[in-house]
Coordinates of C-alpha atoms in Angstrom, one line a residue:
Chain A
M5 CA 0.0 0.0 0.0
N6 CA 1.5 3.3 -0.9
I7 CA 1.6 6.3 1.5
L8 CA -1.4 8.1 0.0
K9 CA -3.6 5.0 0.2
L10 CA -2.5 4.4 3.8
T11 CA -3.4 8.0 4.8
V12 CA -6.8 7.7 3.3
V13 CA -7.5 4.5 5.1
M14 CA -6.3 5.8 8.4
A15 CA -8.3 9.0 8.1
A16 CA -11.4 6.8 7.8
L17 CA -10.7 4.9 11.0
P18 CA -12.1 6.2 14.3
L19 CA -9.5 7.6 16.6
A20 CA -10.1 4.9 19.2
A21 CA -8.9 2.2 16.8
L22 CA -5.6 4.0 16.5
A23 CA -4.8 4.7 20.1
D24 CA -6.4 3.6 23.4
P25 CA -7.9 6.8 24.9
M26 CA -7.9 5.2 28.4
P27 CA -4.6 3.3 28.7
S28 CA -4.7 3.2 32.6
W29 CA -7.9 1.1 32.5
T30 CA -7.6 -2.6 32.2
G31 CA -9.6 -4.2 29.5
S32 CA -12.5 -4.9 31.8
E33 CA -16.2 -4.7 31.4
A34 CA -16.4 -1.3 33.1
K35 CA -14.1 0.2 30.5
Q36 CA -16.1 -1.4 27.7
Q37 CA -19.4 -0.1 29.1
I38 CA -18.0 3.5 29.3
I39 CA -16.6 3.4 25.8
S40 CA -19.7 1.9 24.4
F41 CA -21.8 4.6 25.9
I42 CA -19.5 7.4 24.5
D43 CA -19.5 5.7 21.1
A44 CA -23.3 5.5 21.1
V45 CA -24.1 9.1 22.0
T46 CA -21.5 10.5 19.5
D47 CA -22.5 8.4 16.5
P48 CA -24.6 10.8 14.3
A49 CA -26.1 7.8 12.5
G50 CA -27.1 6.0 15.7
E51 CA -30.5 6.2 17.5
S52 CA -28.7 7.1 20.8
Y53 CA -27.0 10.2 19.3
V54 CA -26.9 13.3 21.6
T55 CA -26.0 16.7 20.3
P56 CA -22.8 18.2 21.6
A57 CA -24.6 20.9 23.6
E58 CA -26.4 18.2 25.6
R59 CA -23.2 16.2 26.3
I60 CA -22.8 17.3 29.9
A61 CA -20.7 15.1 32.1
V62 CA -20.5 15.8 35.9
F63 CA -18.0 14.3 38.4
D64 CA -17.6 14.4 42.1
N65 CA -14.1 15.2 43.1
D66 CA -13.1 13.7 46.5
G67 CA -12.7 10.0 46.1
T68 CA -13.8 10.2 42.4
L69 CA -11.1 12.3 40.7
W70 CA -8.6 12.3 43.5
A71 CA -8.1 10.5 46.8
E72 CA -9.8 11.4 50.1
Q73 CA -8.1 9.4 52.8
P74 CA -7.4 9.7 55.7
V75 CA -9.6 12.8 55.5
Y76 CA -10.6 15.2 52.7
F77 CA -7.4 17.0 51.6
Q78 CA -9.1 20.4 51.9
F79 CA -9.4 19.7 55.6
I80 CA -5.7 19.1 55.9
F81 CA -5.2 22.4 54.2
A82 CA -7.6 24.0 56.7
M83 CA -5.6 22.7 59.6
D84 CA -2.3 23.8 58.1
R85 CA -3.7 27.2 57.2
L86 CA -5.0 27.7 60.7
A87 CA -1.6 26.9 62.1
E88 CA -0.1 29.5 59.7
L89 CA -2.7 32.2 60.7
A90 CA -2.2 31.4 64.4
K91 CA 1.5 32.0 64.1
E92 CA 0.7 35.6 63.3
D93 CA -2.2 35.9 65.8
P94 CA -2.5 33.1 68.3
S95 CA -5.6 34.7 69.8
I96 CA -7.7 33.4 66.8
L97 CA -7.6 29.9 68.4
T98 CA -10.6 30.5 70.6
T99 CA -11.9 26.9 71.1
P100 CA -10.4 23.5 71.9
A101 CA -11.2 22.4 68.3
L102 CA -9.3 25.3 66.8
K103 CA -6.3 24.7 69.1
A104 CA -6.3 21.0 68.2
A105 CA -6.5 21.8 64.5
A106 CA -3.6 24.2 64.6
A107 CA -1.6 21.6 66.4
G108 CA -2.3 19.1 63.7
D109 CA -4.2 16.9 66.0
L110 CA -6.8 15.5 63.6
K111 CA -8.1 12.9 65.9
T112 CA -9.2 15.4 68.5
V113 CA -10.8 17.6 65.9
L114 CA -12.8 14.7 64.4
E115 CA -14.0 13.8 67.9
G116 CA -15.5 17.3 68.1
G117 CA -17.9 16.2 65.3
H118 CA -19.7 18.5 62.8
D119 CA -19.4 21.7 64.9
A120 CA -15.7 21.3 65.3
L121 CA -15.3 20.8 61.5
I122 CA -17.3 23.9 60.8
E123 CA -15.3 26.0 63.3
V124 CA -12.0 24.9 61.6
V125 CA -13.3 25.6 58.1
N126 CA -14.7 29.0 59.0
A127 CA -11.6 30.1 60.8
S128 CA -9.3 29.0 58.0
H129 CA -11.4 29.9 54.9
S130 CA -12.7 33.4 55.7
G131 CA -11.5 36.9 56.3
S132 CA -9.6 37.5 53.1
S133 CA -10.4 38.2 49.4
V134 CA -10.9 35.2 47.2
E135 CA -7.6 36.0 45.4
A136 CA -5.7 36.0 48.7
F137 CA -7.3 32.8 49.8
Q138 CA -6.5 31.1 46.5
T139 CA -2.9 32.3 46.7
A140 CA -2.7 30.6 50.1
V141 CA -4.1 27.3 48.6
A142 CA -1.6 27.4 45.7
E143 CA 1.3 27.9 48.1
W144 CA 0.1 25.0 50.3
L145 CA -0.2 22.7 47.3
E146 CA 3.4 23.4 46.3
T147 CA 4.8 22.4 49.7
A148 CA 2.4 20.1 51.4
R149 CA 2.8 16.3 51.1
H150 CA 0.4 13.5 51.9
P151 CA 1.3 11.8 55.2
E152 CA 1.3 8.3 53.6
T153 CA 2.1 8.6 49.9
E154 CA 4.4 11.6 50.4
L155 CA 3.0 12.9 47.1
P156 CA 1.9 16.5 46.5
Y157 CA -1.9 16.4 46.9
D158 CA -2.6 17.5 43.4
Q159 CA -0.6 14.5 42.1
M160 CA -3.0 12.1 43.9
T161 CA -5.5 12.6 41.1
Y162 CA -6.6 9.3 39.5
Q163 CA -4.9 8.9 36.2
P164 CA -7.7 6.7 34.8
M165 CA -10.2 9.5 35.5
V166 CA -7.9 12.2 34.1
E167 CA -7.9 10.1 30.9
L168 CA -11.7 9.7 31.0
L169 CA -12.2 13.4 31.3
R170 CA -9.9 14.1 28.4
Y171 CA -11.5 11.4 26.3
L172 CA -15.0 12.9 27.0
R173 CA -13.8 16.3 26.0
D174 CA -12.3 14.9 22.8
E175 CA -15.7 13.5 22.1
G176 CA -17.4 16.8 22.4
F177 CA -18.5 16.6 26.1
K178 CA -18.4 19.5 28.5
T179 CA -16.9 18.2 31.7
Y180 CA -17.9 19.6 35.1
I181 CA -16.9 19.0 38.7
V182 CA -19.8 18.9 41.2
S183 CA -18.3 18.4 44.6
G184 CA -19.0 18.7 48.2
G185 CA -15.5 20.3 48.4
G186 CA -15.0 24.0 48.4
L187 CA -15.5 25.9 45.2
H188 CA -12.6 28.4 45.7
F189 CA -10.3 25.6 46.9
M190 CA -10.9 23.4 43.8
R191 CA -10.5 26.2 41.3
V192 CA -6.9 26.6 42.3
F193 CA -5.8 23.2 40.9
A194 CA -8.6 21.8 38.8
E195 CA -7.7 23.4 35.5
Q196 CA -4.2 22.1 35.5
A197 CA -5.0 18.8 37.2
Y198 CA -8.1 17.9 35.2
G199 CA -8.4 20.4 32.3
I200 CA -11.6 21.8 33.9
P201 CA -11.9 25.6 33.9
P202 CA -13.2 27.7 36.8
E203 CA -16.7 28.2 35.2
Q204 CA -17.2 24.4 35.1
I205 CA -16.6 23.8 38.8
L206 CA -19.5 23.6 41.2
G207 CA -18.9 23.1 44.9
T208 CA -19.8 24.1 48.4
Y209 CA -19.4 27.8 49.0
G210 CA -19.3 30.1 51.9
E211 CA -21.0 33.5 52.2
T212 CA -19.1 36.1 50.1
A213 CA -19.5 39.9 50.0
Y214 CA -18.6 42.6 47.5
D215 CA -16.2 45.0 49.0
A216 CA -15.6 48.3 47.1
N217 CA -13.9 50.1 50.0
G218 CA -10.3 49.4 49.0
D219 CA -8.4 50.6 46.0
T220 CA -9.7 47.8 43.9
P221 CA -13.2 46.3 44.6
V222 CA -12.9 42.6 45.5
I223 CA -15.0 39.7 46.6
V224 CA -14.3 38.7 50.2
K225 CA -14.9 35.4 51.9
G226 CA -17.0 35.7 55.1
P227 CA -17.7 33.1 57.7
G228 CA -20.7 30.9 57.3
I229 CA -21.6 28.3 54.6
A230 CA -24.0 29.6 52.0
F231 CA -24.6 26.3 50.1
I232 CA -23.6 22.7 50.7
D233 CA -23.1 20.9 47.4
D234 CA -23.8 17.4 48.6
K235 CA -26.6 14.8 48.4
D236 CA -29.8 16.6 47.0
G237 CA -27.7 19.8 46.8
K238 CA -25.8 18.3 43.8
P239 CA -28.8 18.0 41.4
I240 CA -30.1 21.3 42.7
N241 CA -26.8 23.0 42.0
I242 CA -26.5 21.4 38.6
E243 CA -30.0 22.5 37.6
R244 CA -29.3 26.1 38.8
T245 CA -25.8 26.5 37.4
I246 CA -25.9 24.4 34.2
G247 CA -29.6 24.2 33.5
R248 CA -29.5 20.9 31.8
R249 CA -29.7 17.3 33.1
P250 CA -26.3 15.7 32.5
I251 CA -26.1 12.5 30.5
L252 CA -23.2 11.1 32.4
A253 CA -22.4 11.4 36.1
G254 CA -19.5 9.9 38.2
G255 CA -19.2 9.6 41.9
N256 CA -18.0 7.4 44.7
S257 CA -20.2 7.9 47.8
D258 CA -23.8 8.2 48.9
G259 CA -23.3 12.0 48.7
D260 CA -23.4 11.4 44.9
F261 CA -26.4 9.2 44.9
A262 CA -29.0 11.9 44.1
M263 CA -26.7 13.3 41.3
L264 CA -26.4 9.9 39.6
E265 CA -30.1 9.1 40.2
W266 CA -31.2 12.3 38.6
T267 CA -28.8 12.1 35.7
T268 CA -29.6 8.5 34.8
A269 CA -33.4 9.0 35.2
G270 CA -33.6 11.3 32.2
P271 CA -34.8 10.2 28.8
G272 CA -32.5 8.7 26.2
P273 CA -29.0 7.2 26.9
R274 CA -27.5 8.0 30.3
L275 CA -24.6 6.6 32.3
G276 CA -23.9 6.5 36.0
V277 CA -20.4 5.6 37.1
L278 CA -19.5 4.7 40.7
I279 CA -15.9 4.4 41.8
H280 CA -15.7 1.6 44.3
H281 CA -12.6 1.8 46.5
T282 CA -11.4 -1.8 46.6
D283 CA -7.7 -1.4 46.5
A284 CA -6.1 -1.6 49.9
D285 CA -2.6 -2.1 48.4
R286 CA -2.4 0.7 46.0
E287 CA -5.0 3.1 47.5
W288 CA -7.5 2.4 50.2
A289 CA -10.4 -0.1 50.5
Y290 CA -13.5 1.3 52.1
D291 CA -17.3 1.6 51.5
R292 CA -20.2 0.8 53.8
E293 CA -18.5 1.6 57.1
S294 CA -16.2 4.5 56.2
P295 CA -16.8 7.9 57.8
I296 CA -15.2 9.4 54.7
G297 CA -16.8 8.4 51.4
R298 CA -19.5 6.1 52.8
L299 CA -21.1 4.0 50.1
V300 CA -24.2 2.0 50.8
D301 CA -27.1 3.1 48.6
G302 CA -24.9 3.2 45.5
L303 CA -23.8 -0.4 46.0
D304 CA -27.3 -1.6 46.8
K305 CA -29.3 0.2 44.2
G306 CA -26.8 1.4 41.5
P307 CA -26.5 -1.9 39.6
G308 CA -30.2 -2.2 39.3
M309 CA -30.3 1.2 37.7
G310 CA -27.6 0.1 35.2
W311 CA -24.8 2.1 36.8
V312 CA -21.2 1.0 36.1
I313 CA -19.5 0.0 39.4
V314 CA -15.7 0.5 38.9
D315 CA -13.7 -2.0 40.9
M316 CA -10.6 0.1 41.4
A317 CA -8.3 -3.0 42.2
N318 CA -9.3 -4.8 39.0
D319 CA -10.3 -2.1 36.6
W320 CA -7.4 0.4 36.9
S321 CA -3.9 -0.6 35.9
R322 CA -2.6 2.6 37.4
I323 CA -3.9 4.8 40.3
Y324 CA -2.2 8.2 40.8
T325 CA -1.2 10.6 38.1
G326 CA 1.9 11.4 40.2
A327 CA 3.2 7.9 40.6
N328 CA 3.2 4.6 38.7
Chain B
M13 CA -7.0 42.4 -10.5
N14 CA -7.8 38.8 -11.2
I15 CA -10.0 36.7 -9.0
L16 CA -7.1 34.9 -7.4
K17 CA -5.3 38.1 -6.4
L18 CA -8.6 39.5 -5.1
T19 CA -9.2 36.5 -3.0
V20 CA -5.8 36.7 -1.4
V21 CA -6.2 40.4 -0.6
M22 CA -9.7 39.8 0.9
A23 CA -8.4 37.0 3.0
A24 CA -5.9 39.4 4.5
L25 CA -8.5 41.9 5.5
P26 CA -10.0 41.8 8.9
L27 CA -13.7 40.8 8.8
A28 CA -14.8 44.2 10.1
A29 CA -13.5 45.8 6.9
L30 CA -15.7 43.6 4.8
A31 CA -19.0 43.7 6.7
D32 CA -20.2 45.9 9.6
P33 CA -20.7 43.6 12.5
M34 CA -23.1 46.1 14.2
P35 CA -25.3 47.6 11.4
S36 CA -28.0 48.7 13.8
W37 CA -25.6 51.1 15.6
T38 CA -25.1 54.6 14.1
G39 CA -21.5 55.5 13.4
S40 CA -21.3 57.3 16.8
E41 CA -18.5 57.4 19.3
A42 CA -20.1 54.7 21.5
K43 CA -19.9 52.2 18.6
Q44 CA -16.3 53.2 17.9
Q45 CA -15.3 52.8 21.5
I46 CA -16.8 49.3 21.7
I47 CA -15.2 48.2 18.5
S48 CA -11.8 49.7 19.5
F49 CA -11.9 47.7 22.7
I50 CA -12.8 44.5 21.0
D51 CA -10.1 45.1 18.4
A52 CA -7.5 45.8 21.1
V53 CA -8.1 42.7 23.3
T54 CA -8.2 40.3 20.3
D55 CA -5.0 41.6 18.6
P56 CA -2.4 39.0 19.4
A57 CA 0.4 41.4 18.6
G58 CA -1.1 44.2 20.8
E59 CA -0.2 45.0 24.4
S60 CA -3.9 44.8 25.4
Y61 CA -4.3 41.2 24.1
V62 CA -6.5 39.0 26.3
T63 CA -6.6 35.2 25.9
P64 CA -9.9 33.7 24.7
A65 CA -10.4 32.0 28.1
E66 CA -10.5 35.4 29.8
R67 CA -12.8 37.1 27.3
I68 CA -15.8 37.0 29.5
A69 CA -18.6 39.5 28.7
V70 CA -21.6 39.9 31.1
F71 CA -24.9 41.6 30.4
D72 CA -27.9 42.6 32.4
N73 CA -31.1 41.6 30.6
D74 CA -34.1 43.9 31.5
G75 CA -33.5 47.3 30.0
T76 CA -30.1 46.1 28.5
L77 CA -30.9 43.3 26.2
W78 CA -34.7 43.8 26.0
A79 CA -37.2 46.4 27.1
E80 CA -38.6 46.6 30.7
Q81 CA -41.5 49.1 30.5
P82 CA -44.1 49.6 31.8
V83 CA -42.9 46.8 34.2
Y84 CA -40.5 43.9 34.0
F85 CA -42.0 41.5 31.4
Q86 CA -41.6 38.6 33.8
F87 CA -44.0 40.3 36.2
I88 CA -46.6 40.5 33.4
F89 CA -46.1 36.8 33.0
A90 CA -46.5 36.3 36.7
M91 CA -49.9 38.1 36.7
D92 CA -51.1 36.2 33.6
R93 CA -49.9 32.9 35.1
L94 CA -51.7 33.6 38.3
A95 CA -54.9 34.3 36.4
E96 CA -54.5 30.9 34.6
L97 CA -53.9 29.1 37.9
A98 CA -56.8 30.8 39.6
K99 CA -59.1 29.6 36.8
E100 CA -58.5 26.1 38.0
D101 CA -58.4 26.9 41.7
P102 CA -59.7 30.4 42.7
S103 CA -58.9 29.6 46.4
I104 CA -55.2 30.4 45.7
L105 CA -56.0 34.1 45.6
T106 CA -55.6 34.5 49.3
T107 CA -54.7 38.2 49.5
P108 CA -55.8 41.5 47.9
A109 CA -52.5 41.7 46.0
L110 CA -53.1 38.2 44.5
K111 CA -56.6 39.1 43.6
A112 CA -55.5 42.3 41.9
A113 CA -52.7 40.5 40.0
A114 CA -55.0 37.8 38.7
A115 CA -57.4 40.6 37.5
G116 CA -54.6 42.2 35.6
D117 CA -54.7 45.3 37.9
L118 CA -51.0 46.2 37.9
K119 CA -51.6 49.6 39.5
T120 CA -53.1 48.1 42.7
V121 CA -50.4 45.4 42.9
L122 CA -47.6 48.0 42.6
E123 CA -49.3 50.1 45.3
G124 CA -48.8 47.0 47.6
G125 CA -45.1 47.5 47.4
H126 CA -42.4 44.9 47.8
D127 CA -44.5 42.5 49.8
A128 CA -47.2 42.4 47.1
L129 CA -44.6 41.7 44.4
I130 CA -43.1 38.8 46.3
E131 CA -46.6 37.4 46.9
V132 CA -47.4 37.4 43.3
V133 CA -44.0 36.0 42.2
N134 CA -44.2 33.2 44.8
A135 CA -47.7 32.2 43.9
S136 CA -47.0 32.2 40.2
H137 CA -43.5 30.7 40.1
S138 CA -43.7 27.8 42.6
G139 CA -45.3 24.5 43.1
S140 CA -44.3 22.8 39.9
S141 CA -41.2 21.1 38.4
V142 CA -38.8 23.4 36.6
E143 CA -39.8 21.7 33.3
A144 CA -43.5 22.4 33.8
F145 CA -42.8 26.0 34.8
Q146 CA -40.7 26.5 31.7
T147 CA -43.4 25.0 29.5
A148 CA -45.8 27.6 30.9
V149 CA -43.4 30.4 30.1
A150 CA -42.9 29.1 26.6
E151 CA -46.7 29.0 26.0
W152 CA -47.1 32.5 27.4
L153 CA -44.4 33.9 25.1
E154 CA -46.1 32.4 22.1
T155 CA -49.4 34.2 22.8
A156 CA -48.8 37.2 25.0
R157 CA -48.4 40.6 23.4
H158 CA -47.0 43.8 24.8
P159 CA -49.8 46.3 25.7
E160 CA -48.1 49.2 23.8
T161 CA -46.0 47.7 21.0
E162 CA -48.3 44.7 20.5
L163 CA -45.1 42.7 19.8
P164 CA -44.4 39.3 21.3
Y165 CA -42.2 40.0 24.3
D166 CA -39.2 38.0 23.0
Q167 CA -39.2 40.2 19.9
M168 CA -38.7 43.3 22.1
T169 CA -35.0 42.4 22.3
Y170 CA -32.7 45.2 21.2
Q171 CA -31.3 44.4 17.8
P172 CA -28.1 46.5 18.4
M173 CA -27.4 44.4 21.5
V174 CA -28.1 41.1 19.7
E175 CA -25.6 42.2 17.1
L176 CA -23.0 43.1 19.8
L177 CA -23.5 39.7 21.5
R178 CA -22.9 37.9 18.2
Y179 CA -19.9 40.1 17.4
L180 CA -18.3 39.3 20.7
R181 CA -18.8 35.6 20.3
D182 CA -17.3 35.8 16.8
E183 CA -14.3 37.5 18.4
G184 CA -13.8 34.6 20.9
F185 CA -15.8 36.0 23.8
K186 CA -18.1 34.0 26.0
T187 CA -21.3 35.9 26.6
Y188 CA -23.3 35.7 29.8
I189 CA -26.5 37.2 31.1
V190 CA -26.4 38.3 34.7
S191 CA -29.8 39.6 35.5
G192 CA -32.1 40.4 38.4
G193 CA -34.7 38.5 36.4
G194 CA -35.5 34.9 37.1
L195 CA -33.1 32.2 36.0
H196 CA -35.7 29.7 34.9
F197 CA -37.7 32.3 33.2
M198 CA -34.8 33.7 31.1
R199 CA -33.6 30.2 30.1
V200 CA -36.7 29.6 28.1
F201 CA -36.0 32.3 25.4
A202 CA -32.4 33.4 25.9
E203 CA -30.8 30.8 23.6
Q204 CA -33.0 31.6 20.7
A205 CA -33.2 35.3 21.3
Y206 CA -29.6 36.0 22.2
G207 CA -27.6 32.8 21.3
I208 CA -26.8 32.4 25.0
P209 CA -27.1 28.8 26.3
P210 CA -28.6 27.8 29.7
E211 CA -25.3 27.4 31.5
Q212 CA -24.3 31.0 30.6
I213 CA -27.4 32.6 32.3
L214 CA -27.2 33.9 35.8
G215 CA -30.2 35.3 37.5
T216 CA -32.4 35.5 40.6
Y217 CA -33.6 32.1 41.7
G218 CA -36.1 30.7 44.2
E219 CA -35.6 27.8 46.5
T220 CA -35.7 24.5 44.7
A221 CA -35.8 20.9 45.9
Y222 CA -34.9 17.5 44.5
D223 CA -38.0 15.3 44.4
A224 CA -37.4 11.6 43.7
N225 CA -40.9 10.5 44.8
G226 CA -42.4 10.4 41.3
D227 CA -41.7 8.1 38.4
T228 CA -38.8 10.4 37.3
P229 CA -36.9 12.5 39.8
V230 CA -37.2 16.2 39.1
I231 CA -36.2 19.6 40.5
V232 CA -39.3 21.4 41.9
K233 CA -39.7 25.1 42.4
G234 CA -40.6 26.0 46.0
P235 CA -41.8 29.3 47.4
G236 CA -39.2 31.7 48.7
I237 CA -36.3 33.5 47.0
A238 CA -32.9 31.9 47.5
F239 CA -30.7 34.5 45.8
I240 CA -31.3 38.0 44.4
D241 CA -29.0 38.6 41.5
D242 CA -29.0 42.4 41.7
K243 CA -26.6 45.1 43.0
D244 CA -23.8 43.5 45.0
G245 CA -25.4 40.2 44.2
K246 CA -24.2 40.5 40.6
P247 CA -20.4 40.4 41.2
I248 CA -21.0 37.9 44.0
N249 CA -22.8 35.6 41.6
I250 CA -20.4 36.1 38.8
E251 CA -17.5 35.2 41.1
R252 CA -19.3 32.1 42.3
T253 CA -20.5 30.9 39.0
I254 CA -17.9 32.0 36.5
G255 CA -14.9 32.4 38.8
R256 CA -13.3 35.0 36.6
R257 CA -13.6 38.8 36.6
P258 CA -15.2 39.7 33.3
I259 CA -13.5 42.2 30.9
L260 CA -16.7 43.6 29.6
A261 CA -20.0 44.4 31.4
G262 CA -23.1 45.9 30.1
G263 CA -26.1 47.3 32.1
N264 CA -28.6 50.1 32.2
S265 CA -29.6 50.7 35.9
D266 CA -28.0 51.2 39.3
G267 CA -28.7 47.5 39.9
D268 CA -25.8 47.0 37.5
F269 CA -23.4 49.5 39.1
A270 CA -21.5 47.0 41.2
M271 CA -21.1 44.6 38.3
L272 CA -19.7 47.3 36.0
E273 CA -17.5 48.7 38.8
W274 CA -16.0 45.3 39.7
T275 CA -15.5 44.4 36.0
T276 CA -13.8 47.7 35.1
A277 CA -11.6 47.8 38.2
G278 CA -9.6 44.7 37.2
P279 CA -6.1 45.0 35.7
G280 CA -5.6 45.4 31.9
P281 CA -8.2 46.5 29.4
R282 CA -11.8 46.6 30.6
L283 CA -15.0 48.0 29.2
G284 CA -18.2 49.1 31.0
V285 CA -21.3 49.9 28.8
L286 CA -24.4 51.6 30.1
I287 CA -27.5 51.8 28.0
H288 CA -29.2 55.1 28.6
H289 CA -32.9 55.1 27.7
T290 CA -33.2 58.4 25.9
D291 CA -35.7 57.5 23.2
A292 CA -39.3 58.5 24.1
D293 CA -40.4 58.1 20.5
R294 CA -39.1 54.6 19.6
E295 CA -38.8 53.2 23.1
W296 CA -39.0 54.9 26.5
A297 CA -37.1 57.8 28.0
Y298 CA -36.3 57.3 31.7
D299 CA -33.4 57.3 34.2
R300 CA -33.1 59.1 37.5
E301 CA -36.7 59.2 38.5
S302 CA -37.9 55.9 37.1
P303 CA -39.2 53.2 39.5
I304 CA -38.1 50.6 36.9
G305 CA -34.5 50.8 35.7
R306 CA -33.5 53.7 37.9
L307 CA -30.1 55.1 36.8
V308 CA -28.4 57.7 39.0
D309 CA -24.9 56.4 40.1
G310 CA -24.1 55.1 36.6
L311 CA -24.7 58.5 35.1
D312 CA -22.9 60.4 37.8
K313 CA -19.8 58.2 38.2
G314 CA -19.7 56.0 35.1
P315 CA -18.1 58.5 32.7
G316 CA -15.3 59.2 35.2
M317 CA -14.5 55.5 35.2
G318 CA -14.4 55.5 31.4
W319 CA -17.7 53.7 30.9
V320 CA -19.4 54.1 27.5
I321 CA -22.8 55.7 27.9
V322 CA -25.0 54.6 25.0
D323 CA -27.5 57.2 24.0
M324 CA -30.2 55.0 22.6
A325 CA -31.9 57.8 20.6
N326 CA -28.7 58.8 18.8
D327 CA -26.5 55.6 18.9
W328 CA -29.1 53.1 17.7
S329 CA -30.6 53.2 14.2
R330 CA -32.9 50.4 15.1
I331 CA -34.4 49.3 18.4
Y332 CA -36.3 46.1 18.5
T333 CA -35.4 42.8 16.8
G334 CA -39.1 42.3 16.0
A335 CA -39.8 45.6 14.3
N336 CA -37.9 48.1 12.2

C-alpha cells in the first residue's frame, strides 16, 4: 500500500482504533461499558445520538477524581492554614477544636464532630479576598505532602479518571466537577489537574461579599456556609448552574447518589459511574463503614439502575497521576 | 485584479472591513469605543491582548438586552400565570394583591409595594417542576403581546445588542446574562433570542428541591427566594458561578453598578457599557426618577470610570429585533 492510500484508510478509522484513549484502565467490562456509551451518543447515525450541547458530564471530586483518605485534603489544608494564621495571631484559636487543628491533632478535631469541623473551616477559609485565599491554597499545594504517599496532593489525582475526562472532551462533552468540596479551593488546581476551567466547577461555598472600599473592589470570603453541594444539593446546584440534566455522572459515595439518580433518570441514553474503593494495596479499601466516602445506597441500588461500578483494584492498571 | 489576487487580498483583510458587525448602531463614538476595545483585546500582537479563556462578557437583561417598561416582562407573565392558575383553583388568591394581580390590575399590585410583588411571584412561580414551569413560560411567550407595541415580548429584544453579542462571540468572547430577572424564566427564550445557552445565564432564583418520589426524579420550584441577583449580588454571583472577573460588562440601571464597577476595576483593558434610555419616540425615556431601571450612580460616576454611555436615541438606528 502506498503512503497516499494508507493515509486515506487511516483517516477513515475512528481515533479509538488507532490509540487507546484510556490506557490506565484494564480491558475490563467497566471500561467497555463506558466506551460503548460514549460511542453510542456520539454516533450521528445512531439512534442514541446526543447533540454536543447536551453532552454534559459531571463528576464528584473527593474519592472520584482524587483521593480522600485519611480525610478530605481540603481539611488538611484548613488545619495547616489555621496553624499559619495562628503564628501571626494566636488569639484566633478561641476553642479547643481550633487549638487541636492548629496543632495538627486531627483525631481530637474529628471527635468534636460536625461543629468542630465547621469551626475549623470557618476560621481558615474566611476573612480574606478570594484572590488572597487562593494564593494561600496554591502555596500550600506546592509544599504540602500527603502523610502516607508523600506525594503532593494534586498528584494524587486518579490517572484513569484524568484520561476519561480528556476522552470525553475529545468526544465533544463538556466536563464539570460537582463536589462537596470548596468551590474556591478546587478552582486553584482543577484546571491544571483535570483540564476543567473555573466556570465548570461547582462546589460548596461560603458567604461572600462585594467590598468596594479598597483601591480595587474585590469579593471577600466571610464566615458561614451559603450552600452545601452534597446529596440533594448536587442535582439542585447542577440545575441552577448548568440548567441541563447531564447525560453522564460519576461519583463514589452516597453523597453522589442523588446526582447519579437524577442524571440516569432522564430520557435517552444515560450513564452513571461509581468508583468503588477496593484497592487496599495501591490506595484504600472502604465503602459501607467508612466515615469518609461512605457508600451503601450506591452499591445496593446502583447496579439495578444500570450504573457501572468501577472496581478500582481490578479495573485500573494505574492509580495516581503522580506515581506509577 | 484577477480573481485569485482579489481572494488573497480579501483573506488578509479583517472581517470588520468587509461587513459591519453592528449595522444597527449609528457611526457614533459609542460604537467606535466598543469596536476599538474588541479590536484591542483580540489583537495577538497588541499590548492589550486577552486570551480567549479570559474574554468574559456579562450583560444585564431587563433594559439592557430587551425592554422593561411599563414593568419587567416577567412580572406580566406572573400576573397572567396567576390568572391561569386561579381559573383552576380560585382559592389560591388569598390576598388583595393576588386578587388584583389575577385581575390584571397592575396599579393596585404596585401600590402594595415589595411584599405584594413577592406574593405574586411566589404564587405564580412555585409548586411545579422546573420543566412544567418553563413549558408555561414558553406557552405564554407564544401568545402574550406587549400592551403598547403589540409585539411578542421576545421580539422586544434590542437588535443592536443582539448584534453586539454575536460580534463578541465571533471574536472569541463567552457571553453571559447576569440579571435580576428569574433564572428559569430567562432560560426559556435566551438561547433563541440571544444565542446564550442555559449554562451562561445567571439570575435571581427561588428555593428548589430534589424530588425523587415520582416516576422520574425532578427539580421542583418552591416558594421563597434563595438568591437575588442584583446590585452587589451580581459580582458575587459572577465570582461564584464563572470564577473570573469579566473584561466587559453591560447594564442600564443602578442595579448593574457594582457589576460594572467590579468588572472595570480589574487590571488590563476593561469596558463598561451603560444603555441610557433616551428615546421616548421609539422606546421609552427614563433614568433618575424611574421606579423601573432607575439610573443615577451610573450617570454620575460611570463616565469618570471610562464607561461608555450609550445614548439610545442617537446611537441606535434600530431598536427592536421584532420591528424596524
